[in-house]
Amino acid sequence: MRRQRPCAASSSRDDAALLPAHFAQHVRAKVNFWSNLCAAISRADVIHDAGDAPYSWPYHIGRIDDVWLAMNELPEGELGGGYAAPVRGLLNLGEAPSYLGSDWPDYCARFGLEREHIGDLIRMACDARLNQADPTSSEVWAPMHAWRALGQMRAEEAVLPLLALLRAAEDDEAASEELPVVFGMMGQAAISPLSAFLMDRSNPELVVSTAISGIKEIAARHPECRAECVGMLVRTLEPPTETEPMVSGFAVWALIDLGASEAIEAIRDAFRRDAVDISIVGDLEDVEIALGLRLRRATPAPNYRGLTTDGFPWLEAASVQQHTRASPGSAKIGRNDPCSCGSGKKYKKCCLP
């Protein structure tokens, strides 16, 4: 199931099941949720900063898979069954009008949620049957309301299960839009697992870009964590931890959004090594302008509109948006082009005055 942005045009692709086939073939035993979850988390030992290896990979994706399986090795029955009040009330809320964190209701105040309900909220957020429910039903939106509540409660024990969900639900627009905000709300507790997730090369690039957004949200919401988060993003640009050019592009974009001009030498070095996808953030001059380190271009701008997007049309809109931000007036958007706001609509039907 792909929960789409409210009012956005629907995708032409068929809705895909959240649980990949190689996960599903292992989901056989019907065992107790908590014993499975605790066992999975106990195997994912957290390794914090240590000497010359500040960011090890304790949350290897295999262990995250263990958590996802633990979340869903439950007896089948009524959709949404097994949830007691007040968590059960989230099943009837339905689609939310906005993904913006500032528009989320106060779930704890509205439903009387307490820390004792965190276990059920985690289970609901990662419930495969709810995530794959009928797209016209109210139940399919219950996981979204659950992860919002977990973020508002700063439930650090939810970080690992939500990363498992992110991996399994890589094409779910609601998850990619909102989980970074949830991680941002959780703050310091989410930094180490997000760092390990970011560095795990087995994760798909678009999923890693969502994790990068989570790191950026933490830095923006928790100033005391900013230096650590900026350092984490810089490490994605440096050998030998250097990531794929597309992921590096998203890391640079996050650094721009944080105004992290202190990272410019690492950024310049990454561009010199041709390690940054310019379809994401533009070229080095664009980045320097965006960071306030350059007033205008010294060379002609690359032909961003001519770049291939390798099957991801939204990348073109993103690059146009970034290029327009960095160098106003240097690129024009056609009426039938994707709107630079990222809504997925055509410009003429979205932000055209």
mmCIF file of C-alpha atoms in Angstrom:
data_model
loop_
_atom_site.group_PDB
_atom_site.id
_atom_site.type_symbol
_atom_site.label_atom_id
_atom_site.label_comp_id
_atom_site.label_asym_id
_atom_site.label_seq_id
_atom_site.Cartn_x
_atom_site.Cartn_y
_atom_site.Cartn_z
ATOM 1 C CA MET A 1 0.000 0.000 0.000
ATOM 2 C CA ARG A 2 1.313 3.421 -0.903
ATOM 3 C CA ARG A 3 -0.272 6.140 1.198
ATOM 4 C CA GLN A 4 -0.141 9.164 -1.071
ATOM 5 C CA ARG A 5 0.324 12.810 -0.224
ATOM 6 C CA PRO A 6 -3.109 14.372 0.387
ATOM 7 C CA CYS A 7 -4.551 15.758 -2.876
ATOM 8 C CA ALA A 8 -1.556 14.628 -4.930
ATOM 9 C CA ALA A 9 -1.987 12.799 -8.213
ATOM 10 C CA SER A 10 -1.956 9.044 -7.752
ATOM 11 C CA SER A 11 0.849 6.891 -9.099
ATOM 12 C CA SER A 12 0.378 4.755 -12.185
ATOM 13 C CA ARG A 13 2.205 1.919 -10.459
ATOM 14 C CA ASP A 14 0.273 -0.864 -8.803
ATOM 15 C CA ASP A 15 0.102 -0.681 -5.006
ATOM 16 C CA ALA A 16 2.791 -2.982 -3.656
ATOM 17 C CA ALA A 17 2.705 -5.006 -0.490
ATOM 18 C CA LEU A 18 4.797 -3.525 2.281
ATOM 19 C CA LEU A 19 6.276 -6.868 3.290
ATOM 20 C CA PRO A 20 8.830 -7.967 0.659
ATOM 21 C CA ALA A 21 8.656 -11.552 -0.561
ATOM 22 C CA HIS A 22 11.904 -12.545 1.126
ATOM 23 C CA PHE A 23 10.450 -11.298 4.410
ATOM 24 C CA ALA A 24 7.063 -12.907 3.937
ATOM 25 C CA GLN A 25 8.399 -16.407 3.307
ATOM 26 C CA HIS A 26 9.850 -16.401 6.818
ATOM 27 C CA VAL A 27 6.714 -15.177 8.567
ATOM 28 C CA ARG A 28 5.326 -18.520 9.671
ATOM 29 C CA ALA A 29 5.324 -19.020 13.413
ATOM 30 C CA LYS A 30 2.529 -17.407 15.403
ATOM 31 C CA VAL A 31 4.371 -16.338 18.519
ATOM 32 C CA ASN A 32 4.150 -13.715 21.220
ATOM 33 C CA PHE A 33 4.879 -10.197 19.960
ATOM 34 C CA TRP A 34 6.813 -8.951 22.945
ATOM 35 C CA SER A 35 9.102 -11.975 23.272
ATOM 36 C CA ASN A 36 10.012 -11.694 19.579
ATOM 37 C CA LEU A 37 10.545 -7.946 19.700
ATOM 38 C CA CYS A 38 12.689 -8.094 22.827
ATOM 39 C CA ALA A 39 14.769 -10.924 21.358
ATOM 40 C CA ALA A 40 15.317 -9.009 18.121
ATOM 41 C CA ILE A 41 16.346 -5.819 19.903
ATOM 42 C CA SER A 42 18.656 -7.728 22.237
ATOM 43 C CA ARG A 43 20.520 -9.057 19.182
ATOM 44 C CA ALA A 44 20.941 -5.510 17.829
ATOM 45 C CA ASP A 45 23.421 -4.360 20.448
ATOM 46 C CA VAL A 46 23.961 -0.607 20.309
ATOM 47 C CA ILE A 47 27.598 0.353 19.832
ATOM 48 C CA HIS A 48 28.228 3.991 20.652
ATOM 49 C CA ASP A 49 31.242 6.156 19.811
ATOM 50 C CA ALA A 50 34.442 4.227 20.432
ATOM 51 C CA GLY A 51 37.944 5.359 19.525
ATOM 52 C CA ASP A 52 38.755 5.280 15.833
ATOM 53 C CA ALA A 53 35.423 3.662 14.893
ATOM 54 C CA PRO A 54 32.841 6.235 16.010
ATOM 55 C CA TYR A 55 30.098 4.795 13.844
ATOM 56 C CA SER A 56 29.986 1.030 13.707
ATOM 57 C CA TRP A 57 27.090 -0.828 12.119
ATOM 58 C CA PRO A 58 25.265 -2.388 15.095
ATOM 59 C CA TYR A 59 21.860 -2.053 13.422
ATOM 60 C CA HIS A 60 22.730 -4.199 10.422
ATOM 61 C CA ILE A 61 19.775 -4.600 8.123
ATOM 62 C CA GLY A 62 19.511 -8.316 8.908
ATOM 63 C CA ARG A 63 18.756 -7.426 12.495
ATOM 64 C CA ILE A 64 16.292 -4.773 11.454
ATOM 65 C CA ASP A 65 14.619 -7.500 9.416
ATOM 66 C CA ASP A 66 14.427 -9.528 12.635
ATOM 67 C CA VAL A 67 12.512 -6.685 14.258
ATOM 68 C CA TRP A 68 10.143 -6.344 11.302
ATOM 69 C CA LEU A 69 9.411 -10.063 11.442
ATOM 70 C CA ALA A 70 8.836 -9.832 15.172
ATOM 71 C CA MET A 71 6.314 -7.076 14.612
ATOM 72 C CA ASN A 72 4.251 -9.251 12.312
ATOM 73 C CA GLU A 73 4.478 -12.820 13.609
ATOM 74 C CA LEU A 74 0.980 -12.575 15.060
ATOM 75 C CA PRO A 75 -2.135 -14.716 14.599
ATOM 76 C CA GLU A 76 -4.418 -13.515 11.836
ATOM 77 C CA GLY A 77 -7.842 -12.299 12.795
ATOM 78 C CA GLU A 78 -9.982 -9.194 12.553
ATOM 79 C CA LEU A 79 -8.133 -6.303 10.894
ATOM 80 C CA GLY A 80 -6.968 -4.066 13.719
ATOM 81 C CA GLY A 81 -7.960 -6.643 16.306
ATOM 82 C CA GLY A 82 -5.991 -6.968 19.507
ATOM 83 C CA TYR A 83 -5.670 -3.236 20.133
ATOM 84 C CA ALA A 84 -7.281 -2.009 23.332
ATOM 85 C CA ALA A 85 -8.499 1.478 24.139
ATOM 86 C CA PRO A 86 -7.237 4.138 23.845
ATOM 87 C CA VAL A 87 -4.878 2.965 21.055
ATOM 88 C CA ARG A 88 -7.789 1.333 19.233
ATOM 89 C CA GLY A 89 -9.266 4.796 18.658
ATOM 90 C CA LEU A 90 -6.557 5.510 16.064
ATOM 91 C CA LEU A 91 -8.120 2.917 13.745
ATOM 92 C CA ASN A 92 -11.049 5.204 13.005
ATOM 93 C CA LEU A 93 -9.248 8.507 12.374
ATOM 94 C CA GLY A 94 -8.678 7.956 8.657
ATOM 95 C CA GLU A 95 -6.636 10.133 6.328
ATOM 96 C CA ALA A 96 -4.993 13.246 7.717
ATOM 97 C CA PRO A 97 -5.287 16.491 5.728
ATOM 98 C CA SER A 98 -1.571 17.312 5.969
ATOM 99 C CA TYR A 99 1.800 15.686 6.544
ATOM 100 C CA LEU A 100 3.219 18.807 8.235
ATOM 101 C CA GLY A 101 4.262 18.087 11.801
ATOM 102 C CA SER A 102 2.856 21.435 12.921
ATOM 103 C CA ASP A 103 -0.595 20.273 11.802
ATOM 104 C CA TRP A 104 -0.592 17.014 13.766
ATOM 105 C CA PRO A 105 -3.089 16.826 16.622
ATOM 106 C CA ASP A 106 -1.859 16.265 20.170
ATOM 107 C CA TYR A 107 -2.484 12.516 20.292
ATOM 108 C CA CYS A 108 -1.670 12.130 23.965
ATOM 109 C CA ALA A 109 -4.141 14.829 25.013
ATOM 110 C CA ARG A 110 -6.830 13.768 22.559
ATOM 111 C CA PHE A 111 -6.720 10.022 23.243
ATOM 112 C CA GLY A 112 -5.246 9.854 26.724
ATOM 113 C CA LEU A 113 -2.135 8.028 25.534
ATOM 114 C CA GLU A 114 0.514 7.282 28.154
ATOM 115 C CA ARG A 115 3.911 5.580 28.102
ATOM 116 C CA GLU A 116 2.222 2.308 28.983
ATOM 117 C CA HIS A 117 0.687 2.375 25.497
ATOM 118 C CA ILE A 118 4.006 2.630 23.630
ATOM 119 C CA GLY A 119 4.144 -1.124 22.970
ATOM 120 C CA ASP A 120 0.752 -1.163 21.256
ATOM 121 C CA LEU A 121 1.615 2.005 19.323
ATOM 122 C CA ILE A 122 4.808 0.407 17.999
ATOM 123 C CA ARG A 123 2.888 -2.691 17.014
ATOM 124 C CA MET A 124 0.242 -0.608 15.235
ATOM 125 C CA ALA A 125 2.817 1.511 13.395
ATOM 126 C CA CYS A 126 4.522 -1.621 12.041
ATOM 127 C CA ASP A 127 1.425 -3.788 11.587
ATOM 128 C CA ALA A 128 1.824 -5.236 8.077
ATOM 129 C CA ARG A 129 -1.893 -5.954 7.698
ATOM 130 C CA LEU A 130 -2.834 -2.390 8.560
ATOM 131 C CA ASN A 131 -0.134 -0.975 6.293
ATOM 132 C CA GLN A 132 -1.469 -3.137 3.439
ATOM 133 C CA ALA A 133 -5.152 -2.536 4.141
ATOM 134 C CA ASP A 134 -7.667 -1.291 1.583
ATOM 135 C CA PRO A 135 -6.429 2.158 0.471
ATOM 136 C CA THR A 136 -9.953 3.538 0.862
ATOM 137 C CA SER A 137 -10.256 2.341 4.465
ATOM 138 C CA SER A 138 -9.613 4.295 7.645
ATOM 139 C CA GLU A 139 -7.498 1.446 9.027
ATOM 140 C CA VAL A 140 -4.716 1.923 6.480
ATOM 141 C CA TRP A 141 -3.967 5.314 8.066
ATOM 142 C CA ALA A 142 -3.785 3.980 11.647
ATOM 143 C CA PRO A 143 -0.010 3.223 11.454
ATOM 144 C CA MET A 144 0.625 6.846 10.491
ATOM 145 C CA HIS A 145 -1.296 8.122 13.529
ATOM 146 C CA ALA A 146 0.595 5.636 15.712
ATOM 147 C CA TRP A 147 4.064 6.747 14.606
ATOM 148 C CA ARG A 148 3.046 10.391 15.071
ATOM 149 C CA ALA A 149 2.035 9.633 18.649
ATOM 150 C CA LEU A 150 5.331 7.817 19.226
ATOM 151 C CA GLY A 151 7.210 10.878 17.994
ATOM 152 C CA GLN A 152 5.261 13.215 20.247
ATOM 153 C CA MET A 153 5.986 10.904 23.184
ATOM 154 C CA ARG A 154 9.701 10.792 22.247
ATOM 155 C CA ALA A 155 9.486 7.012 22.524
ATOM 156 C CA GLU A 156 13.118 6.074 21.887
ATOM 157 C CA GLU A 157 12.273 2.361 22.045
ATOM 158 C CA ALA A 158 10.389 2.862 18.766
ATOM 159 C CA VAL A 159 13.453 3.915 16.731
ATOM 160 C CA LEU A 160 14.556 0.425 15.661
ATOM 161 C CA PRO A 161 11.048 -0.835 14.757
ATOM 162 C CA LEU A 162 10.388 2.358 12.769
ATOM 163 C CA LEU A 163 13.650 1.901 10.852
ATOM 164 C CA ALA A 164 12.476 -1.621 10.045
ATOM 165 C CA LEU A 165 9.220 -0.135 8.790
ATOM 166 C CA LEU A 166 11.081 2.446 6.717
ATOM 167 C CA ARG A 167 13.086 -0.307 5.053
ATOM 168 C CA ALA A 168 10.006 -2.407 4.336
ATOM 169 C CA ALA A 169 7.831 0.533 3.239
ATOM 170 C CA GLU A 170 10.306 2.281 0.977
ATOM 171 C CA ASP A 171 7.657 3.407 -1.536
ATOM 172 C CA ASP A 172 5.176 4.644 1.077
ATOM 173 C CA GLU A 173 4.933 8.407 0.677
ATOM 174 C CA ALA A 174 3.461 8.980 4.125
ATOM 175 C CA ALA A 175 6.364 7.124 5.751
ATOM 176 C CA SER A 176 9.031 8.953 3.758
ATOM 177 C CA GLU A 177 7.409 12.324 4.527
ATOM 178 C CA GLU A 178 6.680 11.805 8.200
ATOM 179 C CA LEU A 179 9.233 9.418 9.712
ATOM 180 C CA PRO A 180 12.024 12.035 9.483
ATOM 181 C CA VAL A 181 9.845 14.334 11.587
ATOM 182 C CA VAL A 182 9.208 11.508 14.052
ATOM 183 C CA PHE A 183 12.950 10.833 14.373
ATOM 184 C CA GLY A 184 13.499 14.570 14.784
ATOM 185 C CA MET A 185 11.076 14.617 17.697
ATOM 186 C CA MET A 186 12.899 11.702 19.325
ATOM 187 C CA GLY A 187 16.189 13.566 19.182
ATOM 188 C CA GLN A 188 19.444 12.209 20.601
ATOM 189 C CA ALA A 189 18.198 8.634 20.991
ATOM 190 C CA ALA A 190 17.699 8.304 17.224
ATOM 191 C CA ILE A 191 21.148 9.523 16.171
ATOM 192 C CA SER A 192 23.184 6.311 16.625
ATOM 193 C CA PRO A 193 20.725 3.942 14.893
ATOM 194 C CA LEU A 194 20.145 6.467 12.083
ATOM 195 C CA SER A 195 23.896 6.772 11.577
ATOM 196 C CA ALA A 196 24.296 3.002 11.304
ATOM 197 C CA PHE A 197 21.288 2.770 8.988
ATOM 198 C CA LEU A 198 22.750 5.518 6.814
ATOM 199 C CA MET A 199 26.067 3.715 6.454
ATOM 200 C CA ASP A 200 24.581 0.294 5.703
ATOM 201 C CA ARG A 201 25.215 -0.188 1.973
ATOM 202 C CA SER A 202 22.427 -2.761 1.677
ATOM 203 C CA ASN A 203 19.769 -0.065 2.176
ATOM 204 C CA PRO A 204 18.105 1.382 -0.954
ATOM 205 C CA GLU A 205 19.210 4.907 -1.825
ATOM 206 C CA LEU A 206 15.779 6.498 -1.427
ATOM 207 C CA VAL A 207 15.354 4.907 2.001
ATOM 208 C CA VAL A 208 18.757 6.272 3.024
ATOM 209 C CA SER A 209 17.695 9.727 1.811
ATOM 210 C CA THR A 210 14.760 9.544 4.231
ATOM 211 C CA ALA A 211 17.177 8.676 7.050
ATOM 212 C CA ILE A 212 19.257 11.706 6.067
ATOM 213 C CA SER A 213 16.149 13.850 6.391
ATOM 214 C CA GLY A 214 15.685 12.386 9.870
ATOM 215 C CA ILE A 215 19.215 13.438 10.836
ATOM 216 C CA LYS A 216 18.528 16.923 9.517
ATOM 217 C CA GLU A 217 15.294 17.105 11.537
ATOM 218 C CA ILE A 218 17.140 16.156 14.721
ATOM 219 C CA ALA A 219 19.716 18.902 14.142
ATOM 220 C CA ALA A 220 17.011 21.472 13.415
ATOM 221 C CA ARG A 221 14.869 20.580 16.439
ATOM 222 C CA HIS A 222 17.664 19.957 18.936
ATOM 223 C CA PRO A 223 20.450 22.562 18.654
ATOM 224 C CA GLU A 224 22.547 20.642 21.181
ATOM 225 C CA CYS A 225 22.705 17.777 18.631
ATOM 226 C CA ARG A 226 23.519 19.935 15.603
ATOM 227 C CA ALA A 227 27.309 19.458 15.623
ATOM 228 C CA GLU A 228 26.975 15.678 15.901
ATOM 229 C CA CYS A 229 24.430 15.540 13.087
ATOM 230 C CA VAL A 230 26.481 17.791 10.802
ATOM 231 C CA GLY A 231 29.521 15.616 11.486
ATOM 232 C CA MET A 232 27.512 12.531 10.585
ATOM 233 C CA LEU A 233 26.428 14.057 7.270
ATOM 234 C CA VAL A 234 30.002 15.138 6.493
ATOM 235 C CA ARG A 235 31.238 11.574 7.095
ATOM 236 C CA THR A 236 28.957 10.331 4.308
ATOM 237 C CA LEU A 237 30.986 12.514 1.924
ATOM 238 C CA GLU A 238 34.441 11.414 3.050
ATOM 239 C CA PRO A 239 36.422 8.321 2.046
ATOM 240 C CA PRO A 240 36.281 5.491 3.001
ATOM 241 C CA THR A 241 32.673 5.901 4.208
ATOM 242 C CA GLU A 242 31.728 7.808 1.056
ATOM 243 C CA THR A 243 28.247 6.827 -0.137
ATOM 244 C CA GLU A 244 26.720 6.696 -3.626
ATOM 245 C CA PRO A 245 26.596 10.057 -5.487
ATOM 246 C CA MET A 246 22.812 10.257 -5.148
ATOM 247 C CA VAL A 247 22.993 9.743 -1.371
ATOM 248 C CA SER A 248 25.844 12.250 -1.152
ATOM 249 C CA GLY A 249 23.638 14.703 -3.006
ATOM 250 C CA PHE A 250 20.935 14.360 -0.360
ATOM 251 C CA ALA A 251 23.546 14.759 2.389
ATOM 252 C CA VAL A 252 24.738 18.018 0.805
ATOM 253 C CA TRP A 253 21.118 19.170 0.486
ATOM 254 C CA ALA A 254 20.619 18.524 4.211
ATOM 255 C CA LEU A 255 23.786 20.479 5.013
ATOM 256 C CA ILE A 256 22.478 23.368 2.926
ATOM 257 C CA ASP A 257 19.149 23.332 4.741
ATOM 258 C CA LEU A 258 21.040 23.432 8.058
ATOM 259 C CA GLY A 259 23.162 26.329 6.839
ATOM 260 C CA ALA A 260 26.250 24.242 7.628
ATOM 261 C CA SER A 261 28.864 26.407 5.924
ATOM 262 C CA GLU A 262 31.443 24.821 8.222
ATOM 263 C CA ALA A 263 31.150 21.697 6.061
ATOM 264 C CA ILE A 264 32.203 23.451 2.853
ATOM 265 C CA GLU A 265 35.705 21.912 2.609
ATOM 266 C CA ALA A 266 34.289 18.387 2.794
ATOM 267 C CA ILE A 267 31.649 19.363 0.227
ATOM 268 C CA ARG A 268 34.254 20.840 -2.120
ATOM 269 C CA ASP A 269 36.403 17.735 -1.814
ATOM 270 C CA ALA A 270 33.402 15.529 -2.646
ATOM 271 C CA PHE A 271 32.672 17.582 -5.772
ATOM 272 C CA ARG A 272 36.350 17.390 -6.803
ATOM 273 C CA ARG A 273 36.070 13.599 -6.626
ATOM 274 C CA ASP A 274 32.852 13.725 -8.671
ATOM 275 C CA ALA A 275 31.112 12.030 -5.731
ATOM 276 C CA VAL A 276 27.947 14.173 -5.690
ATOM 277 C CA ASP A 277 24.972 13.805 -8.026
ATOM 278 C CA ILE A 278 24.390 17.339 -9.333
ATOM 279 C CA SER A 279 20.802 16.514 -10.262
ATOM 280 C CA ILE A 280 20.052 16.728 -6.527
ATOM 281 C CA VAL A 281 21.740 19.980 -5.443
ATOM 282 C CA GLY A 282 23.328 21.527 -8.502
ATOM 283 C CA ASP A 283 27.075 21.939 -8.871
ATOM 284 C CA LEU A 284 29.579 23.307 -6.376
ATOM 285 C CA GLU A 285 28.910 26.928 -7.312
ATOM 286 C CA ASP A 286 25.206 26.434 -6.683
ATOM 287 C CA VAL A 287 25.987 24.971 -3.268
ATOM 288 C CA GLU A 288 28.336 27.836 -2.400
ATOM 289 C CA ILE A 289 25.633 30.343 -3.347
ATOM 290 C CA ALA A 290 23.055 28.485 -1.269
ATOM 291 C CA LEU A 291 25.399 28.536 1.744
ATOM 292 C CA GLY A 292 26.050 32.271 1.349
ATOM 293 C CA LEU A 293 29.685 31.741 0.359
ATOM 294 C CA ARG A 294 29.348 33.084 -3.177
ATOM 295 C CA LEU A 295 27.217 35.908 -4.603
ATOM 296 C CA ARG A 296 26.948 34.741 -8.208
ATOM 297 C CA ARG A 297 28.145 32.080 -10.596
ATOM 298 C CA ALA A 298 31.596 32.426 -12.176
ATOM 299 C CA THR A 299 30.834 29.839 -14.875
ATOM 300 C CA PRO A 300 27.733 28.976 -16.940
ATOM 301 C CA ALA A 301 25.279 26.737 -15.094
ATOM 302 C CA PRO A 302 25.151 23.073 -16.136
ATOM 303 C CA ASN A 303 22.135 21.912 -18.125
ATOM 304 C CA TYR A 304 20.229 20.448 -15.184
ATOM 305 C CA ARG A 305 17.078 19.983 -17.248
ATOM 306 C CA GLY A 306 18.941 17.673 -19.599
ATOM 307 C CA LEU A 307 20.058 15.271 -16.885
ATOM 308 C CA THR A 308 18.605 11.796 -16.744
ATOM 309 C CA THR A 309 16.592 10.989 -13.632
ATOM 310 C CA ASP A 310 16.930 7.190 -13.949
ATOM 311 C CA GLY A 311 13.225 6.542 -13.471
ATOM 312 C CA PHE A 312 12.710 9.012 -10.627
ATOM 313 C CA PRO A 313 10.843 11.965 -12.184
ATOM 314 C CA TRP A 314 10.691 13.813 -8.873
ATOM 315 C CA LEU A 315 14.484 14.228 -8.957
ATOM 316 C CA GLU A 316 14.107 16.681 -11.816
ATOM 317 C CA ALA A 317 11.653 18.772 -9.823
ATOM 318 C CA ALA A 318 13.998 18.610 -6.850
ATOM 319 C CA SER A 319 16.992 19.749 -8.875
ATOM 320 C CA VAL A 320 15.019 22.603 -10.416
ATOM 321 C CA GLN A 321 13.809 23.634 -6.964
ATOM 322 C CA GLN A 322 17.349 23.605 -5.593
ATOM 323 C CA HIS A 323 18.789 25.389 -8.629
ATOM 324 C CA THR A 324 16.101 28.047 -8.447
ATOM 325 C CA ARG A 325 16.798 28.557 -4.741
ATOM 326 C CA ALA A 326 20.523 28.842 -5.323
ATOM 327 C CA SER A 327 20.405 31.056 -8.386
ATOM 328 C CA PRO A 328 17.065 32.878 -8.804
ATOM 329 C CA GLY A 329 15.929 33.414 -12.353
ATOM 330 C CA SER A 330 18.496 31.090 -13.891
ATOM 331 C CA ALA A 331 15.941 28.332 -14.614
ATOM 332 C CA LYS A 332 12.331 28.610 -15.707
ATOM 333 C CA ILE A 333 9.646 26.049 -15.058
ATOM 334 C CA GLY A 334 7.256 25.225 -17.892
ATOM 335 C CA ARG A 335 3.519 25.078 -17.286
ATOM 336 C CA ASN A 336 3.491 21.317 -17.781
ATOM 337 C CA ASP A 337 6.664 20.607 -15.808
ATOM 338 C CA PRO A 338 6.560 19.089 -12.311
ATOM 339 C CA CYS A 339 6.009 21.842 -9.761
ATOM 340 C CA SER A 340 9.183 22.765 -7.867
ATOM 341 C CA CYS A 341 7.340 22.548 -4.526
ATOM 342 C CA GLY A 342 7.566 18.766 -4.783
ATOM 343 C CA SER A 343 3.806 18.124 -4.748
ATOM 344 C CA GLY A 344 3.956 15.875 -7.800
ATOM 345 C CA LYS A 345 1.459 18.049 -9.678
ATOM 346 C CA LYS A 346 2.068 20.001 -12.846
ATOM 347 C CA TYR A 347 3.198 23.600 -12.264
ATOM 348 C CA LYS A 348 0.069 24.998 -13.962
ATOM 349 C CA LYS A 349 -2.160 23.100 -11.535
ATOM 350 C CA CYS A 350 -0.169 23.897 -8.419
ATOM 351 C CA CYS A 351 1.896 27.046 -7.772
ATOM 352 C CA LEU A 352 1.521 28.933 -11.064
ATOM 353 C CA PRO A 353 0.247 32.447 -10.107
#
